[in-house]
Amino acid sequence: MTNLGNGEHTETIKIEQTEVNKCSSCGGNTVFNPTSGKLACPFCGSERDIEVTRENTIENDFLQALEQEDHSWDDEKRVFKCESCGAETLLDKDKAADFCSFCGSSHIATSEHHAGIKPALVLPFQLTKDEAMEKFKLWMKKRYFAPSKLVQSYKLNKLSGAYIPYWTFDSKTDSSYVVQIGTYYYVTETRTVYEDGKPKQVTEQVRKIRWHTDQGRYSEFFDDVLVKASRNVASGLIDKIEPFHLNGLVDYKMAYLSGFLAERYSIPLKEGWGDAKGVIDYRIENGIRGQVHGDVVNIVSVSTDYDKITYKHILLPIWISSFHFKTKVYRFLVNGQTGKVSGKSPVSAVKVSFVVLLVIAIIGVIAFFVDFS
Ligand SMILES: [Zn+2]
Ligand SMILES: [Zn+2]
């Protein structure tokens, strides 16, 4: 991780920032172009390569990070907080936020919070804003019950490209467990049944379970367990546009965020590890079940040592639009890598009533002909 106390490093960042922001031909501010994967100048059209690297093999030590707060991203980013939904947005230091991408509110102010841990890896946008808009229009066309006014007037200008924060964790685990193993056996039982009021003896095979307790050890190394670091108002919709293909992750560079915003993680590192541990514990239980042989296996207890816990802060791309209709906010999300769509739209009471009445009328007509045929 970047050492903030290191003056030399701050210098490097400054140079990089100038290089990233300015077009070498006309001096305009360049933005990341998802189609070419280059930095493009919207003024003169010239493009510049970004050196794509995937060398980040450095895993950051988790326990060390808990002791010492990491603010390494502060030298690049400024934090804005939405006063309506609480989401925190990170922008380049020379930029200001005018509305919140997650709820559309314009009540947004600079936050006291640090930008925090600099991301290790980023999944660059592959879908352009125009492509995301096309997805939105297609999706809107299928909202048959959406009010006509909305279909005509949705505010596409509020479509923003946002990088959403995630944590990934690695850990070497060693568990000792106690299990109850059940083995099936069959006994022949005789019982009396009544046939036409007469008693009759029948024998049958009945399955029983013989239990014994066992214990053992289980070890597994977990690599890149992914958990969300965002609890913004659109979190539920983000689940629906997953998965992201993480083989597209590259080393974080400022250039990938040029023209885009990033959300500050609202789930702190420590809490993120709690979530990852839940995933890991579940996989350990499955691993133990695979290792123990029996017809039925009940896990009595598992005690795990989590060793060499390391983490990475990573960013994944989404296009998001929040639109107001009457008094409510509706959201629409597109996966910035795959184009998968998810959203909620208002429903027109008039349109729904019309369809209900139409269905009643059709049933009435069918009933009429059935009666008189
Ligand atoms: Zn230019
Ligand atoms: Zn907001």
Tab-separated table of C-alpha atoms in Angstrom, residues 70-268:
chain	number	residue	atom	x	y	z
A	70	ASP	CA	-5.076	3.448	5.637
A	71	HIS	CA	-5.916	6.752	3.928
A	72	SER	CA	-3.792	6.149	0.854
A	73	TRP	CA	-6.519	7.209	-1.577
A	74	ASP	CA	-6.802	10.706	-0.096
A	75	ASP	CA	-4.099	12.069	-2.376
A	76	GLU	CA	-6.313	11.458	-5.428
A	77	LYS	CA	-9.910	11.661	-4.328
A	78	ARG	CA	-12.349	13.883	-2.492
A	79	VAL	CA	-15.430	12.516	-0.698
A	80	PHE	CA	-18.964	13.827	-1.183
A	81	LYS	CA	-21.858	12.702	0.969
A	82	CYS	CA	-25.487	12.626	-0.095
A	83	GLU	CA	-27.682	14.107	2.616
A	84	SER	CA	-30.711	12.173	1.373
A	85	CYS	CA	-29.506	8.576	1.111
A	86	GLY	CA	-26.111	8.756	2.819
A	87	ALA	CA	-24.109	7.335	-0.116
A	88	GLU	CA	-20.555	8.647	-0.343
A	89	THR	CA	-19.098	9.381	-3.740
A	90	LEU	CA	-15.432	9.792	-4.615
A	91	LEU	CA	-14.399	12.229	-7.307
A	92	ASP	CA	-11.078	13.592	-8.552
A	93	LYS	CA	-9.906	16.483	-6.422
A	94	ASP	CA	-10.666	19.099	-9.082
A	95	LYS	CA	-14.249	17.862	-9.588
A	96	ALA	CA	-17.445	18.561	-7.647
A	97	ALA	CA	-20.590	16.463	-7.406
A	98	ASP	CA	-23.872	18.089	-8.434
A	99	PHE	CA	-26.247	15.209	-7.754
A	100	CYS	CA	-26.231	11.808	-6.069
A	101	SER	CA	-26.105	8.942	-8.566
A	102	PHE	CA	-27.774	6.560	-6.156
A	103	CYS	CA	-30.921	8.561	-5.356
A	104	GLY	CA	-30.853	11.572	-7.693
A	105	SER	CA	-30.844	14.096	-4.845
A	106	SER	CA	-28.952	17.350	-5.312
A	107	HIS	CA	-28.396	17.657	-1.552
A	108	ILE	CA	-24.785	16.650	-1.732
A	109	ALA	CA	-21.883	18.184	0.163
A	110	THR	CA	-18.213	17.518	0.820
A	111	SER	CA	-17.738	14.883	3.510
A	112	GLU	CA	-15.387	14.850	6.466
A	113	HIS	CA	-14.523	11.235	5.719
A	114	HIS	CA	-11.214	10.121	4.269
A	115	ALA	CA	-11.208	8.560	0.821
A	116	GLY	CA	-9.649	5.577	2.589
A	117	ILE	CA	-7.846	2.585	1.158
A	118	LYS	CA	-6.705	2.903	-2.438
A	119	PRO	CA	-8.097	0.091	-4.635
A	120	ALA	CA	-5.695	-2.650	-5.676
A	121	LEU	CA	-7.644	-3.788	-8.731
A	122	VAL	CA	-10.326	-2.400	-10.990
A	123	LEU	CA	-12.636	-3.939	-13.578
A	124	PRO	CA	-12.727	-1.239	-16.288
A	125	PHE	CA	-16.026	-0.283	-17.923
A	126	GLN	CA	-16.674	-2.130	-21.192
A	127	LEU	CA	-20.097	-0.625	-21.893
A	128	THR	CA	-20.261	3.012	-23.029
A	129	LYS	CA	-22.884	5.460	-21.781
A	130	ASP	CA	-24.691	5.240	-25.149
A	131	GLU	CA	-24.789	1.446	-24.939
A	132	ALA	CA	-26.123	1.667	-21.390
A	133	MET	CA	-28.805	4.132	-22.589
A	134	GLU	CA	-29.851	1.678	-25.305
A	135	LYS	CA	-30.231	-0.994	-22.604
A	136	PHE	CA	-32.345	1.424	-20.595
A	137	LYS	CA	-34.625	2.250	-23.535
A	138	LEU	CA	-35.111	-1.461	-24.311
A	139	TRP	CA	-35.881	-2.180	-20.672
A	140	MET	CA	-38.336	0.738	-20.512
A	141	LYS	CA	-40.145	-0.555	-23.618
A	142	LYS	CA	-40.851	-3.775	-21.753
A	143	ARG	CA	-42.375	-1.947	-18.760
A	144	TYR	CA	-45.882	-2.335	-20.174
A	145	PHE	CA	-47.439	-1.034	-16.982
A	146	ALA	CA	-45.192	2.010	-16.631
A	147	PRO	CA	-47.043	5.321	-16.926
A	148	SER	CA	-46.767	6.712	-20.482
A	149	LYS	CA	-45.553	10.053	-19.161
A	150	LEU	CA	-42.570	8.380	-17.540
A	151	VAL	CA	-41.681	6.386	-20.643
A	152	GLN	CA	-41.430	9.666	-22.535
A	153	SER	CA	-39.683	11.713	-19.924
A	154	TYR	CA	-37.140	9.582	-18.062
A	155	LYS	CA	-34.059	11.589	-17.425
A	156	LEU	CA	-31.271	9.858	-19.278
A	157	ASN	CA	-28.937	12.735	-18.615
A	158	LYS	CA	-28.718	11.418	-15.071
A	159	LEU	CA	-27.135	8.143	-16.123
A	160	SER	CA	-23.783	7.913	-14.333
A	161	GLY	CA	-20.967	5.429	-14.494
A	162	ALA	CA	-19.985	4.407	-10.979
A	163	TYR	CA	-17.385	2.011	-9.666
A	164	ILE	CA	-18.793	0.031	-6.722
A	165	PRO	CA	-16.444	-1.113	-3.937
A	166	TYR	CA	-15.880	-4.747	-2.981
A	167	TRP	CA	-13.451	-6.498	-0.668
A	168	THR	CA	-11.685	-9.736	-1.442
A	169	PHE	CA	-10.040	-11.808	1.255
A	170	ASP	CA	-7.532	-14.641	1.305
A	171	SER	CA	-7.000	-16.866	4.312
A	172	LYS	CA	-5.370	-20.131	5.214
A	173	THR	CA	-7.739	-21.994	7.480
A	174	ASP	CA	-7.247	-24.930	9.804
A	175	SER	CA	-10.351	-26.342	11.508
A	176	SER	CA	-10.997	-29.024	14.084
A	177	TYR	CA	-14.475	-30.449	14.084
A	178	VAL	CA	-16.834	-32.783	15.903
A	179	VAL	CA	-19.506	-34.577	13.880
A	180	GLN	CA	-22.247	-37.105	14.440
A	181	ILE	CA	-22.238	-39.750	11.748
A	182	GLY	CA	-25.403	-41.686	11.073
A	183	THR	CA	-25.401	-45.092	9.351
A	184	TYR	CA	-28.610	-46.642	7.996
A	185	TYR	CA	-29.649	-50.142	8.996
A	186	TYR	CA	-32.893	-52.039	8.480
A	187	VAL	CA	-34.983	-54.100	10.839
A	188	THR	CA	-37.889	-56.341	10.070
A	189	GLU	CA	-40.990	-55.375	11.963
A	190	THR	CA	-44.256	-57.150	12.170
A	191	ARG	CA	-47.519	-55.347	12.715
A	192	THR	CA	-51.191	-55.999	12.527
A	193	VAL	CA	-53.401	-54.543	9.824
A	194	TYR	CA	-57.148	-54.978	9.341
A	195	GLU	CA	-58.499	-56.227	6.025
A	196	ASP	CA	-62.307	-56.306	5.734
A	197	GLY	CA	-62.420	-56.065	9.506
A	198	LYS	CA	-60.155	-59.100	9.978
A	199	PRO	CA	-56.717	-58.772	11.659
A	200	LYS	CA	-53.706	-59.735	9.514
A	201	GLN	CA	-49.972	-59.889	10.311
A	202	VAL	CA	-47.619	-58.111	7.888
A	203	THR	CA	-43.810	-57.839	8.030
A	204	GLU	CA	-41.860	-54.935	6.595
A	205	GLN	CA	-38.351	-53.457	6.444
A	206	VAL	CA	-37.988	-50.317	8.546
A	207	ARG	CA	-34.980	-47.967	8.168
A	208	LYS	CA	-33.176	-46.904	11.344
A	209	ILE	CA	-30.067	-44.804	11.939
A	210	ARG	CA	-27.136	-45.798	14.139
A	211	TRP	CA	-25.187	-42.761	15.369
A	212	HIS	CA	-21.589	-42.374	16.398
A	213	THR	CA	-19.495	-39.308	17.142
A	214	ASP	CA	-16.266	-38.573	15.310
A	215	GLN	CA	-13.750	-35.775	15.157
A	216	GLY	CA	-11.111	-34.605	12.718
A	217	ARG	CA	-9.225	-31.747	11.117
A	218	TYR	CA	-9.883	-29.881	7.905
A	219	SER	CA	-7.578	-27.393	6.123
A	220	GLU	CA	-8.269	-25.187	3.119
A	221	PHE	CA	-6.708	-22.101	1.569
A	222	PHE	CA	-9.286	-19.540	0.454
A	223	ASP	CA	-8.321	-17.280	-2.421
A	224	ASP	CA	-10.157	-14.054	-3.322
A	225	VAL	CA	-13.404	-14.474	-1.410
A	226	LEU	CA	-15.505	-11.590	-2.754
A	227	VAL	CA	-17.853	-9.539	-0.553
A	228	LYS	CA	-19.661	-6.293	-1.196
A	229	ALA	CA	-18.305	-3.171	0.501
A	230	SER	CA	-21.338	-1.031	-0.372
A	231	ARG	CA	-24.643	-0.754	1.386
A	232	ASN	CA	-26.027	2.075	-0.749
A	233	VAL	CA	-29.736	2.324	-1.475
A	234	ALA	CA	-29.343	0.440	-4.759
A	235	SER	CA	-27.528	-2.564	-3.181
A	236	GLY	CA	-30.454	-4.927	-3.738
A	237	LEU	CA	-30.434	-4.167	-7.454
A	238	ILE	CA	-26.667	-4.661	-7.686
A	239	ASP	CA	-27.162	-8.325	-6.662
A	240	LYS	CA	-29.436	-8.748	-9.674
A	241	ILE	CA	-26.878	-7.537	-12.246
A	242	GLU	CA	-24.163	-9.862	-10.950
A	243	PRO	CA	-22.045	-11.771	-11.826
A	244	PHE	CA	-19.022	-9.761	-12.866
A	245	HIS	CA	-16.280	-11.742	-14.603
A	246	LEU	CA	-13.328	-11.084	-12.353
A	247	ASN	CA	-10.732	-12.375	-14.808
A	248	GLY	CA	-11.035	-8.893	-16.349
A	249	LEU	CA	-9.555	-7.227	-13.244
A	250	VAL	CA	-6.446	-5.125	-13.845
A	251	ASP	CA	-4.155	-3.100	-11.600
A	252	TYR	CA	-5.828	0.057	-10.367
A	253	LYS	CA	-4.865	3.202	-12.269
A	254	MET	CA	-6.446	6.640	-11.985
A	255	ALA	CA	-6.990	6.647	-15.745
A	256	TYR	CA	-9.759	4.018	-15.529
A	257	LEU	CA	-11.785	6.332	-13.295
A	258	SER	CA	-11.383	9.378	-15.516
A	259	GLY	CA	-14.909	10.539	-16.348
A	260	PHE	CA	-16.439	8.115	-13.855
A	261	LEU	CA	-17.124	8.253	-10.153
A	262	ALA	CA	-16.445	5.739	-7.441
A	263	GLU	CA	-18.454	4.956	-4.356
A	264	ARG	CA	-16.641	5.075	-1.050
A	265	TYR	CA	-16.902	1.757	0.805
A	266	SER	CA	-19.613	1.971	3.456
A	267	ILE	CA	-18.862	-1.488	4.823
A	268	PRO	CA	-15.529	-1.074	6.626
